[in-house]
mmCIF file of C-alpha atoms in Angstrom:
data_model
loop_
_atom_site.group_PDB
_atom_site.id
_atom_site.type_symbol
_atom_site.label_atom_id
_atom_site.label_comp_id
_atom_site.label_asym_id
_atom_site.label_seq_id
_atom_site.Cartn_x
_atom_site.Cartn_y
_atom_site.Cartn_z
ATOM 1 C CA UNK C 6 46.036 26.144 -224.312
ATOM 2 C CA UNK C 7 45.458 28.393 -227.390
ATOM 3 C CA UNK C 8 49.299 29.599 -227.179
ATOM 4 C CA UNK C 9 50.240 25.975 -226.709
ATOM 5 C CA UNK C 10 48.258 25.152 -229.800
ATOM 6 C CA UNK C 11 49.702 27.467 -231.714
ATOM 7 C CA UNK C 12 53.186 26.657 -230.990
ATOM 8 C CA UNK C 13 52.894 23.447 -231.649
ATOM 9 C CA UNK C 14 50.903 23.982 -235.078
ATOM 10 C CA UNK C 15 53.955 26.180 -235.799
ATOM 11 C CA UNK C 16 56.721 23.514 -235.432
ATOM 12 C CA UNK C 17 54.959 20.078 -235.347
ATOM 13 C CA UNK C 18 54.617 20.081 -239.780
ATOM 14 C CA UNK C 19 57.933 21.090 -240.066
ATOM 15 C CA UNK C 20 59.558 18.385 -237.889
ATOM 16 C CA UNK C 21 56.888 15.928 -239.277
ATOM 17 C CA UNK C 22 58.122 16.652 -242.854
ATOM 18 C CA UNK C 23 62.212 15.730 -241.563
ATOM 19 C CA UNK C 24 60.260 12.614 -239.913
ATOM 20 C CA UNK C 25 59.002 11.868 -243.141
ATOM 21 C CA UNK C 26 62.321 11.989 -245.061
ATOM 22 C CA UNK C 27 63.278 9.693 -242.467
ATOM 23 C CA UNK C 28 61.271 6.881 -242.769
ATOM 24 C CA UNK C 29 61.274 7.177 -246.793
ATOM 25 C CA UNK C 30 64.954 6.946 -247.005
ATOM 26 C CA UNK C 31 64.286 3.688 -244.640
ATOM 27 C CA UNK C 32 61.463 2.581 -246.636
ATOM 28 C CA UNK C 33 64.617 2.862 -249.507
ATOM 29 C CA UNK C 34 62.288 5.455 -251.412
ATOM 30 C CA UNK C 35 64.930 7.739 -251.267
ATOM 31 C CA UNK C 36 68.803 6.532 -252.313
ATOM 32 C CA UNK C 37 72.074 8.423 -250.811
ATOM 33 C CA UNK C 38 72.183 9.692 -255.067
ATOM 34 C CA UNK C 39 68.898 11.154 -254.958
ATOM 35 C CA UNK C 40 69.451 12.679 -251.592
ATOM 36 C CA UNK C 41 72.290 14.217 -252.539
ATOM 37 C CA UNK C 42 70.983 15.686 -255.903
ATOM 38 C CA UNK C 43 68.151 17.042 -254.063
ATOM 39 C CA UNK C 44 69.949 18.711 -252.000
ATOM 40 C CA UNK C 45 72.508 20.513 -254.315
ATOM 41 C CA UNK C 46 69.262 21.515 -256.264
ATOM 42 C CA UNK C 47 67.406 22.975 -253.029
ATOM 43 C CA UNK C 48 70.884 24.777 -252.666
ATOM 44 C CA UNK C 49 70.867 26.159 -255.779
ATOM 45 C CA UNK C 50 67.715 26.536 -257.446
ATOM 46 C CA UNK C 51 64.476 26.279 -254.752
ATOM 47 C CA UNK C 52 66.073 27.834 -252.001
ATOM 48 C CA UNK C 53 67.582 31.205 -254.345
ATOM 49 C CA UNK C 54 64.402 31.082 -256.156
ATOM 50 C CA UNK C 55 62.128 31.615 -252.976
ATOM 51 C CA UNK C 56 64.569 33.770 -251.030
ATOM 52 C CA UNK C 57 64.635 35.869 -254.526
ATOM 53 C CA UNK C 58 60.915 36.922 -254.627
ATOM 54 C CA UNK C 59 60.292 36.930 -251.289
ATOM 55 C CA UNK C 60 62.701 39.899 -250.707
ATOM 56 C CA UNK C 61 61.946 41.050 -253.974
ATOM 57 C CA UNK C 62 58.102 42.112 -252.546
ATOM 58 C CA UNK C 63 60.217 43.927 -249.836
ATOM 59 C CA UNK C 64 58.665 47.523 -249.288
ATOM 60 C CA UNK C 65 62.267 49.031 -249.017
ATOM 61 C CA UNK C 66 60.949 51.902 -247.644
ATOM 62 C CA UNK C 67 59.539 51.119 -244.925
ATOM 63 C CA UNK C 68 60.179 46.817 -245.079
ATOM 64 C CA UNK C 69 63.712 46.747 -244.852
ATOM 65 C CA UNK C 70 65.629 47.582 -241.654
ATOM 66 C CA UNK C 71 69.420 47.901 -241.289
ATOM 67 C CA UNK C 72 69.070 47.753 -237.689
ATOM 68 C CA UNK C 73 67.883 44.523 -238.109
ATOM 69 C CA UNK C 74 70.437 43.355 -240.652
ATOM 70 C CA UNK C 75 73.555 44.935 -238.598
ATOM 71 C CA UNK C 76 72.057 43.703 -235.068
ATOM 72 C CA UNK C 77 72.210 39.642 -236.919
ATOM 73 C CA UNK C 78 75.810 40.701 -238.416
ATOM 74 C CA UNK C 79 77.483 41.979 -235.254
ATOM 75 C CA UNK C 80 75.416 39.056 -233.456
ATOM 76 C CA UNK C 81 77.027 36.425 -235.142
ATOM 77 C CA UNK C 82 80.742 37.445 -234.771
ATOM 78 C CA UNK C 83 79.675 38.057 -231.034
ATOM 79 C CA UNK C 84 78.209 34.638 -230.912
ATOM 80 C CA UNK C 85 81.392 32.974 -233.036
ATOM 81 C CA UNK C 86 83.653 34.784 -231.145
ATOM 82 C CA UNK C 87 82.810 34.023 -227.625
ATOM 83 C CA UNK C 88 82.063 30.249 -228.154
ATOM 84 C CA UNK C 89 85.136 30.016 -229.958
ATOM 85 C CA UNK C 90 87.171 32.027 -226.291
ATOM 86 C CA UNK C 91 84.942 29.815 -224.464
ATOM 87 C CA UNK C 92 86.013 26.123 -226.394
ATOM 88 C CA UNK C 93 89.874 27.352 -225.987
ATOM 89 C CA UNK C 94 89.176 27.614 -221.984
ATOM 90 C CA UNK C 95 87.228 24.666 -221.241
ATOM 91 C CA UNK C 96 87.675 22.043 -224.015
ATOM 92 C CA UNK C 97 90.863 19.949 -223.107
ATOM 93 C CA UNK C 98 90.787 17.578 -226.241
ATOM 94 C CA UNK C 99 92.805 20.277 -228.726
ATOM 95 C CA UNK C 100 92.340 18.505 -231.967
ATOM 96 C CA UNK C 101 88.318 18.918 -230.898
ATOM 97 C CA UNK C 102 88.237 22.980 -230.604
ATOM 98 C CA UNK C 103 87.903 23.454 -233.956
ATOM 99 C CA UNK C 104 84.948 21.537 -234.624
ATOM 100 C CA UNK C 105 82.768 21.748 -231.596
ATOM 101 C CA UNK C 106 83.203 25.565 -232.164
ATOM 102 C CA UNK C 107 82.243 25.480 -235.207
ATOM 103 C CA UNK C 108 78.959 23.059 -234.866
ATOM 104 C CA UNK C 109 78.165 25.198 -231.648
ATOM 105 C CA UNK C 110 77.645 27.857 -233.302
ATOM 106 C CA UNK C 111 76.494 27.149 -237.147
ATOM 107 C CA UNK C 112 73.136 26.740 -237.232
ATOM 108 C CA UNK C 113 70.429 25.526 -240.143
ATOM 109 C CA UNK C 114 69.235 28.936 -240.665
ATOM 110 C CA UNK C 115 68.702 28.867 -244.143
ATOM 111 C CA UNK C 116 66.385 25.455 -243.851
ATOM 112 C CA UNK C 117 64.605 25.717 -240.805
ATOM 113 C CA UNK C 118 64.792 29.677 -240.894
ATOM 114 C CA UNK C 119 62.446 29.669 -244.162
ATOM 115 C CA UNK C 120 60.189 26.893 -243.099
ATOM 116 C CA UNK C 121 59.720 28.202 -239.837
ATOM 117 C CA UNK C 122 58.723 31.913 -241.245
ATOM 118 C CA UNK C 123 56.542 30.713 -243.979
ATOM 119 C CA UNK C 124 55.059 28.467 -241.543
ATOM 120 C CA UNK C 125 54.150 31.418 -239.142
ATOM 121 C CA UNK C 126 53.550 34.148 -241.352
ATOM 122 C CA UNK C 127 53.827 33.052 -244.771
ATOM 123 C CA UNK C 128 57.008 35.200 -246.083
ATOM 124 C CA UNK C 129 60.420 35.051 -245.382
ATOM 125 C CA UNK C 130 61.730 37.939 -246.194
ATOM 126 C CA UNK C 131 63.364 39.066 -242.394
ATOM 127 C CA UNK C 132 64.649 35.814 -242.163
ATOM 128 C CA UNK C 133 66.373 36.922 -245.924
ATOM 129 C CA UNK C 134 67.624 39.245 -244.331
ATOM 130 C CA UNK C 135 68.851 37.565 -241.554
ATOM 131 C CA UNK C 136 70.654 35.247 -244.161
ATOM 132 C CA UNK C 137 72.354 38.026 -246.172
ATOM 133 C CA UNK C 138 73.789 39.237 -243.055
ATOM 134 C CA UNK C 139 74.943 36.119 -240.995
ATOM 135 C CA UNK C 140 75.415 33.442 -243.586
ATOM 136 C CA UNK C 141 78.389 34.899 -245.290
ATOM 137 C CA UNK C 142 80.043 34.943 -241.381
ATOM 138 C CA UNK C 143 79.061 31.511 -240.741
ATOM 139 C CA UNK C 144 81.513 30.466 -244.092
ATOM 140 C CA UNK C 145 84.098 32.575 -242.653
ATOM 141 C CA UNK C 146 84.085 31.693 -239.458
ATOM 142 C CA UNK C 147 83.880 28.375 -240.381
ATOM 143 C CA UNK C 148 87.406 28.232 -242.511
ATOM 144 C CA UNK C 149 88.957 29.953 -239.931
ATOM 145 C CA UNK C 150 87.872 27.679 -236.581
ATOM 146 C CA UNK C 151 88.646 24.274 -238.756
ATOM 147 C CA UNK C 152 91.941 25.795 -240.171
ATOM 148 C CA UNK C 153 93.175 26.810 -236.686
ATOM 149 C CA UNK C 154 92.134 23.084 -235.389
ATOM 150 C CA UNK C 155 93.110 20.905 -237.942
ATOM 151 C CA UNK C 156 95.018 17.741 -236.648
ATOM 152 C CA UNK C 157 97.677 18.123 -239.051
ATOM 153 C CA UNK C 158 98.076 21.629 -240.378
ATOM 154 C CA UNK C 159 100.918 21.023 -242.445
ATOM 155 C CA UNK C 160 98.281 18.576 -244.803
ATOM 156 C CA UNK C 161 95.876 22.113 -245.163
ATOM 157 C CA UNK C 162 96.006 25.526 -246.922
ATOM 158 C CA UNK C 163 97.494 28.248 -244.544
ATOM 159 C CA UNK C 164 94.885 30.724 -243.378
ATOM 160 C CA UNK C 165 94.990 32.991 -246.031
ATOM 161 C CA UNK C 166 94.772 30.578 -248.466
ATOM 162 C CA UNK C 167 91.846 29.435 -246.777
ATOM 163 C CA UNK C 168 90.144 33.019 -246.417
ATOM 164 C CA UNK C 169 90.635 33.839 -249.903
ATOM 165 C CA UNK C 170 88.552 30.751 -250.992
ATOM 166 C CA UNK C 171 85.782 31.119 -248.647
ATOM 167 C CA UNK C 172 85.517 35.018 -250.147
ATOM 168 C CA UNK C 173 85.405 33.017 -253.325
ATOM 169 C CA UNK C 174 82.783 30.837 -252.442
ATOM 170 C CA UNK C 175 80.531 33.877 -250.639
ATOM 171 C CA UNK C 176 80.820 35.580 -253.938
ATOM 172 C CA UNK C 177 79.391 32.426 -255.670
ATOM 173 C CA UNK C 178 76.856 31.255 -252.635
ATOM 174 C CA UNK C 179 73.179 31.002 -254.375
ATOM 175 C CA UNK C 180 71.647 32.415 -251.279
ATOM 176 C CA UNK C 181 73.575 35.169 -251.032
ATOM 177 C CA UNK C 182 73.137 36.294 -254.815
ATOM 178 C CA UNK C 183 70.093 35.782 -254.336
ATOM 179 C CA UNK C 184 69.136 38.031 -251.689
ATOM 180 C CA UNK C 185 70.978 40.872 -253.092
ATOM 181 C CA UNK C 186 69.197 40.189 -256.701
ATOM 182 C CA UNK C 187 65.623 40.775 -254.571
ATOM 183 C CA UNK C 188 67.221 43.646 -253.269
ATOM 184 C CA UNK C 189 68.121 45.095 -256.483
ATOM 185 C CA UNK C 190 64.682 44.094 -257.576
ATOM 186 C CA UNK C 191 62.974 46.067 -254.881
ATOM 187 C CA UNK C 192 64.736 49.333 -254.692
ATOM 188 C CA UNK C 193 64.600 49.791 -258.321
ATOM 189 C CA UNK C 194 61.090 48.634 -257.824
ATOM 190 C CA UNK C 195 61.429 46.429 -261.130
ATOM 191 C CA UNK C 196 58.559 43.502 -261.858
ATOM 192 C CA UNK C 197 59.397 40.439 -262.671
ATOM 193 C CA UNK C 198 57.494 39.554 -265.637
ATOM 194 C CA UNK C 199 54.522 37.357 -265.050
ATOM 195 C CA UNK C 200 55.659 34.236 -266.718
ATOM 196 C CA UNK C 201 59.346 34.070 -265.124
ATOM 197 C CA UNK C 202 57.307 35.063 -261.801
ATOM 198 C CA UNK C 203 55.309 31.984 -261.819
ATOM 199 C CA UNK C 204 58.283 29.165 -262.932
ATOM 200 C CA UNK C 205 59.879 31.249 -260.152
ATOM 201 C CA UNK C 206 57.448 30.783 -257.397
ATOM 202 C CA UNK C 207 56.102 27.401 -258.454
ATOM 203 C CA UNK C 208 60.051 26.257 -257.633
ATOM 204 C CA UNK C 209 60.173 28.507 -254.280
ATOM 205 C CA UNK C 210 57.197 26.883 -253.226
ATOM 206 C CA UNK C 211 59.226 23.492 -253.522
ATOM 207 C CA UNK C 212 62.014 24.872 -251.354
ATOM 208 C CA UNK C 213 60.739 24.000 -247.927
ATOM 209 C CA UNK C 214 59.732 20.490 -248.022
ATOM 210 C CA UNK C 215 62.520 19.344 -250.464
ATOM 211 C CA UNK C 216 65.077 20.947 -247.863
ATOM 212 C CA UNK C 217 63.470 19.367 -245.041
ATOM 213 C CA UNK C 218 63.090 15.897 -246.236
ATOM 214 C CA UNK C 219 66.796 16.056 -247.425
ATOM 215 C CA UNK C 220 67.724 16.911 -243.677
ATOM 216 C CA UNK C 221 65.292 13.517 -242.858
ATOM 217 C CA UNK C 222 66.635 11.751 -244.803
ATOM 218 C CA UNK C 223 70.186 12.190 -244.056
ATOM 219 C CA UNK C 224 69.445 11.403 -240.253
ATOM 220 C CA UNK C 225 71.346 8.691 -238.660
ATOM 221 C CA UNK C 226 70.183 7.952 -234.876
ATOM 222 C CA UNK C 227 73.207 6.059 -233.995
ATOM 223 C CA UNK C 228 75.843 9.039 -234.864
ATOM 224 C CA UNK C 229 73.199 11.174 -232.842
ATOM 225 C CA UNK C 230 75.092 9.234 -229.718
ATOM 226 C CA UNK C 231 78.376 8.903 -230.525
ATOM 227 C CA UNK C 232 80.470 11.208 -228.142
ATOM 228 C CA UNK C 233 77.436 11.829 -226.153
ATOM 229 C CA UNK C 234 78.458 14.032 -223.463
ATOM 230 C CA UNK C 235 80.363 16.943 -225.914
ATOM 231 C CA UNK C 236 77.776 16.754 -228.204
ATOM 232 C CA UNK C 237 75.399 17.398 -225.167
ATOM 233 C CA UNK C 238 76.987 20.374 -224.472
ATOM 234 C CA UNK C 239 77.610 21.742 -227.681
ATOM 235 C CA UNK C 240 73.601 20.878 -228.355
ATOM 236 C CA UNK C 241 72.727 22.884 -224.932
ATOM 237 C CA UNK C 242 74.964 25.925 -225.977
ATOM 238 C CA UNK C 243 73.301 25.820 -229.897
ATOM 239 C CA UNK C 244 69.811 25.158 -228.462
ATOM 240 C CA UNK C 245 69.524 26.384 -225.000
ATOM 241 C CA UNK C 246 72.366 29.200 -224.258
ATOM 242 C CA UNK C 247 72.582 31.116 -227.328
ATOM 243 C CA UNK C 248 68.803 31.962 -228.159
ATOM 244 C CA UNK C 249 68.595 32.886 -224.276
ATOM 245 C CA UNK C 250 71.318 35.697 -224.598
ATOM 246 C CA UNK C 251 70.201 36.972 -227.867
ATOM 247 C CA UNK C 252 66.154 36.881 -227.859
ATOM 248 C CA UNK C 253 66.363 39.011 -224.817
ATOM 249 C CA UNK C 254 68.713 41.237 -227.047
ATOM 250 C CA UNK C 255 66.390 41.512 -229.931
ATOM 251 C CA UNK C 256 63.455 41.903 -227.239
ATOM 252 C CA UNK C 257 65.341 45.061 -225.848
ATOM 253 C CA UNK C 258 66.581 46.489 -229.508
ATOM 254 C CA UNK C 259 62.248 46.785 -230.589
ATOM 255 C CA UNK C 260 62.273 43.296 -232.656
ATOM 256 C CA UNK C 261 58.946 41.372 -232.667
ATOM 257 C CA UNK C 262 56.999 39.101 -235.020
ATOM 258 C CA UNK C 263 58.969 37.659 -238.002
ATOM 259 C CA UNK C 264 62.161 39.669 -236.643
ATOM 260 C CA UNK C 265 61.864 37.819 -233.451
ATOM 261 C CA UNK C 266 61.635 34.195 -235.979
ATOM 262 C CA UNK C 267 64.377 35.022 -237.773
ATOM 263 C CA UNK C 268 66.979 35.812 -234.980
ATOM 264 C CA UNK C 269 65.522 32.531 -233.399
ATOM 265 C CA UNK C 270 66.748 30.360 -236.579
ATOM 266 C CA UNK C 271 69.681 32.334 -236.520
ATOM 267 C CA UNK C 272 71.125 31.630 -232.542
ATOM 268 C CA UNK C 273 68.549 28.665 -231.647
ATOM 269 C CA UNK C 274 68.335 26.472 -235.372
ATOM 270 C CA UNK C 275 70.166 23.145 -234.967
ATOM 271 C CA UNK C 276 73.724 22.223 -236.275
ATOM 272 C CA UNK C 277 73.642 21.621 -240.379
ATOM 273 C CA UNK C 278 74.756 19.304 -241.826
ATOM 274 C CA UNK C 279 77.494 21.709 -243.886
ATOM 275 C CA UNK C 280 79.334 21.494 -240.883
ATOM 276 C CA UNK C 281 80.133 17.709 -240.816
ATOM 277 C CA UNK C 282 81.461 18.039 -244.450
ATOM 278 C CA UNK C 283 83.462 20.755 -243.429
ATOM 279 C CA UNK C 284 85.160 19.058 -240.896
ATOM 280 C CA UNK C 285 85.847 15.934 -242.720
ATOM 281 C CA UNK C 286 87.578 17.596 -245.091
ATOM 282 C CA UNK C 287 89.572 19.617 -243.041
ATOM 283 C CA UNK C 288 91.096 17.566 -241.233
ATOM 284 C CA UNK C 289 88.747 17.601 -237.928
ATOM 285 C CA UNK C 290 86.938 15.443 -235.703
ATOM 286 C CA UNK C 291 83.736 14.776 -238.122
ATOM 287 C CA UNK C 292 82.517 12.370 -235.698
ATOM 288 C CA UNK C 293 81.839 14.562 -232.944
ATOM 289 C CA UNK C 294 80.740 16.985 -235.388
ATOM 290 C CA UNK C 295 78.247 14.357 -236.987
ATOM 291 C CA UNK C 296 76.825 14.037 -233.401
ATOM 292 C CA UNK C 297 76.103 17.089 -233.074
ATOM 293 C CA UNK C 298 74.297 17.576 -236.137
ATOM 294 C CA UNK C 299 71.903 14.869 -235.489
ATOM 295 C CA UNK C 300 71.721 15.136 -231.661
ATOM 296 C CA UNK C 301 70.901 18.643 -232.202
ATOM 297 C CA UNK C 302 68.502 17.804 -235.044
ATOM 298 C CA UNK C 303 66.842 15.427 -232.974
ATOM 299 C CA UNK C 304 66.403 17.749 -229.511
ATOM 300 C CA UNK C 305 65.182 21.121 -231.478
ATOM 301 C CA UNK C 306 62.269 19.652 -232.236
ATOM 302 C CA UNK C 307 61.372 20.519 -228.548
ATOM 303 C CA UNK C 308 63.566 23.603 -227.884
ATOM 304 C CA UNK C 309 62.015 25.392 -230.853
ATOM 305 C CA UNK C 310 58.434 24.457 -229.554
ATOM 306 C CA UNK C 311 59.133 25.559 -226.437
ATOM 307 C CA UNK C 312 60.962 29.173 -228.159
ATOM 308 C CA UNK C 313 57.900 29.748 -230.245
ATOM 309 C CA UNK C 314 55.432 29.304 -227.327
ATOM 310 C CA UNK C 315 57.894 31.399 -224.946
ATOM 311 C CA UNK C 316 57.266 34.152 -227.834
ATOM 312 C CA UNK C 317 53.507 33.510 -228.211
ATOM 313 C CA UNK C 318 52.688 33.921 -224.460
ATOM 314 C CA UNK C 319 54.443 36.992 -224.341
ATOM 315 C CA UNK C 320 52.162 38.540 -227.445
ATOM 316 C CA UNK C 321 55.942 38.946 -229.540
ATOM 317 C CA UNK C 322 54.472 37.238 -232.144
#
């Protein structure tokens, strides 16, 4: 009961904060303007600013483990790679490879990823690193899948076109500058001063519940069914299938504790909501991609229970 307990203490507050954003943008508290503000500003300030100092306290040393960040880099082109094989083999609707590969795949890891290890152990700084190693791939992966599967190719960039502006935008990506800012931070073991520390930390402490309330918010139960039975199966591969190939993986390679968190966001987080907006502007099918997203949304707020108690039982975290 204890284990049970403390599973559900770990996920119930953060799926009760997207509830939340819910029912205030149905309440009309929150407009489709202010949701969208908030969420370029969790993008680009809260999110950066916590993700900053968090790897920023980062014992190099001894904290920081490139077998970590390389096992959540290879990962994800493994994981990319074989959904995208597996899509080409099995999905007979061609103009839908593109995106169900994609929203199969692309998880909220940034979101859910913080919440989840600030909710358990009150840093995120594995699940930083997790970020600085997968979310780069997830943009590139991205361009590539949608430019492949666009209905009409001759209306989008070629592919290298396409990869040289998603390089652009890695090189530009908040989270990603970021992270590597921390890391400069901590290996030349440099303080911030105490002033800029605390308008730093008093916006990373923001981070979490703005981001979740924006993914609330922008949940829309009837697109949650529309396409039902891909969306089913791209939810069971993004939920179900990928955290049980690569837990036991991270089990095997000596991960536990926030390790074991962050590789969870990364294979078992739901679809975000980047991915829809990708694939309406690429010429894909955004519907089934907007199922997805919310059917996903909707179903991980079980799957990620059950993950975290799986873990608990088992003394991994």
């Amino acid at each position: 009961m204890n284990n049970f307990l403390f599973s559900l203490y770990s996920t119930l507050p953060v799926f009760l904060i997207i509830l939340a954003g819910y029912i205030f943008r149905k309440i009309g508290f929150f407009s489709d303007e202010f949701i969208k503000d908030c969420d370029r500003f969790c993008f680009k300030v809260t999110l950066p600013a916590m993700l900053m100092l968090d790897v920023a306290k980062t014992d190099i040393s001894s904290g920081f483990s490139w077998k970590f960040v390389l096992f959540c880099f290879f990962g994800t082109i493994i994981m990319f790679v074989l959904i995208y094989a597996g899509t080409l083999l099995f999905m007979k609707d061609k103009d839908r490879i593109g995106a169900f590969a994609m929203s199969s795949a692309r998880g909220s890891a940034a979101v859910l990823g913080v919440a989840f290890a600030n909710n358990i152990f009150g840093d995120s700084g594995m699940t930083a690193m997790m970020i600085m190693a997968s979310v780069p791939l997830y943009n590139v992966f991205s361009v590539i899948f949608l430019t492949l599967g666009a209905k009409h190719r001759d209306r989008t960039k070629s592919l290298g076109q396409s990869a040289i502006d998603v390089l652009k935008g890695i090189a530009v990506n908040p989270l990603i500058i970021s992270v590597f800012a921390g890391m400069l931070l901590a290996i030349f073991r440099i303080e911030i001063p105490v002033v800029p520390y605390k308008v730093l930390n008093s916006l990373g402490q923001t981070a979490s519940p703005m981001a979740l309330l924006v993914v609330g918010a922008s949940f829309d139960l009837k697109k949650a069914f529309a396409g039902i039975k891909p969306a089913l199966a791209a939810s069971f591969i993004k939920l179900v299938l990928l955290p049980s190939v690569f837990m036991p993986a991270a089990i095997y390679m000596g991960f536990n504790g926030p390790q074991l968190i962050a590789v969870l966001t990364m294979s078992g987080s739901p679809t975000t909501v980047a991915c829809y907006i990708m694939a309406k502007n690429m010429d894909n099918d955004e519907v089934l991609t907007s199922s997805i997203v919310m059917l996903t949304t909707l179903l991980s707020a079980v799957t990620l229970t059950v993950w975290v108690y799986i873990l608990k039982i088992n003394g991994l975290i």
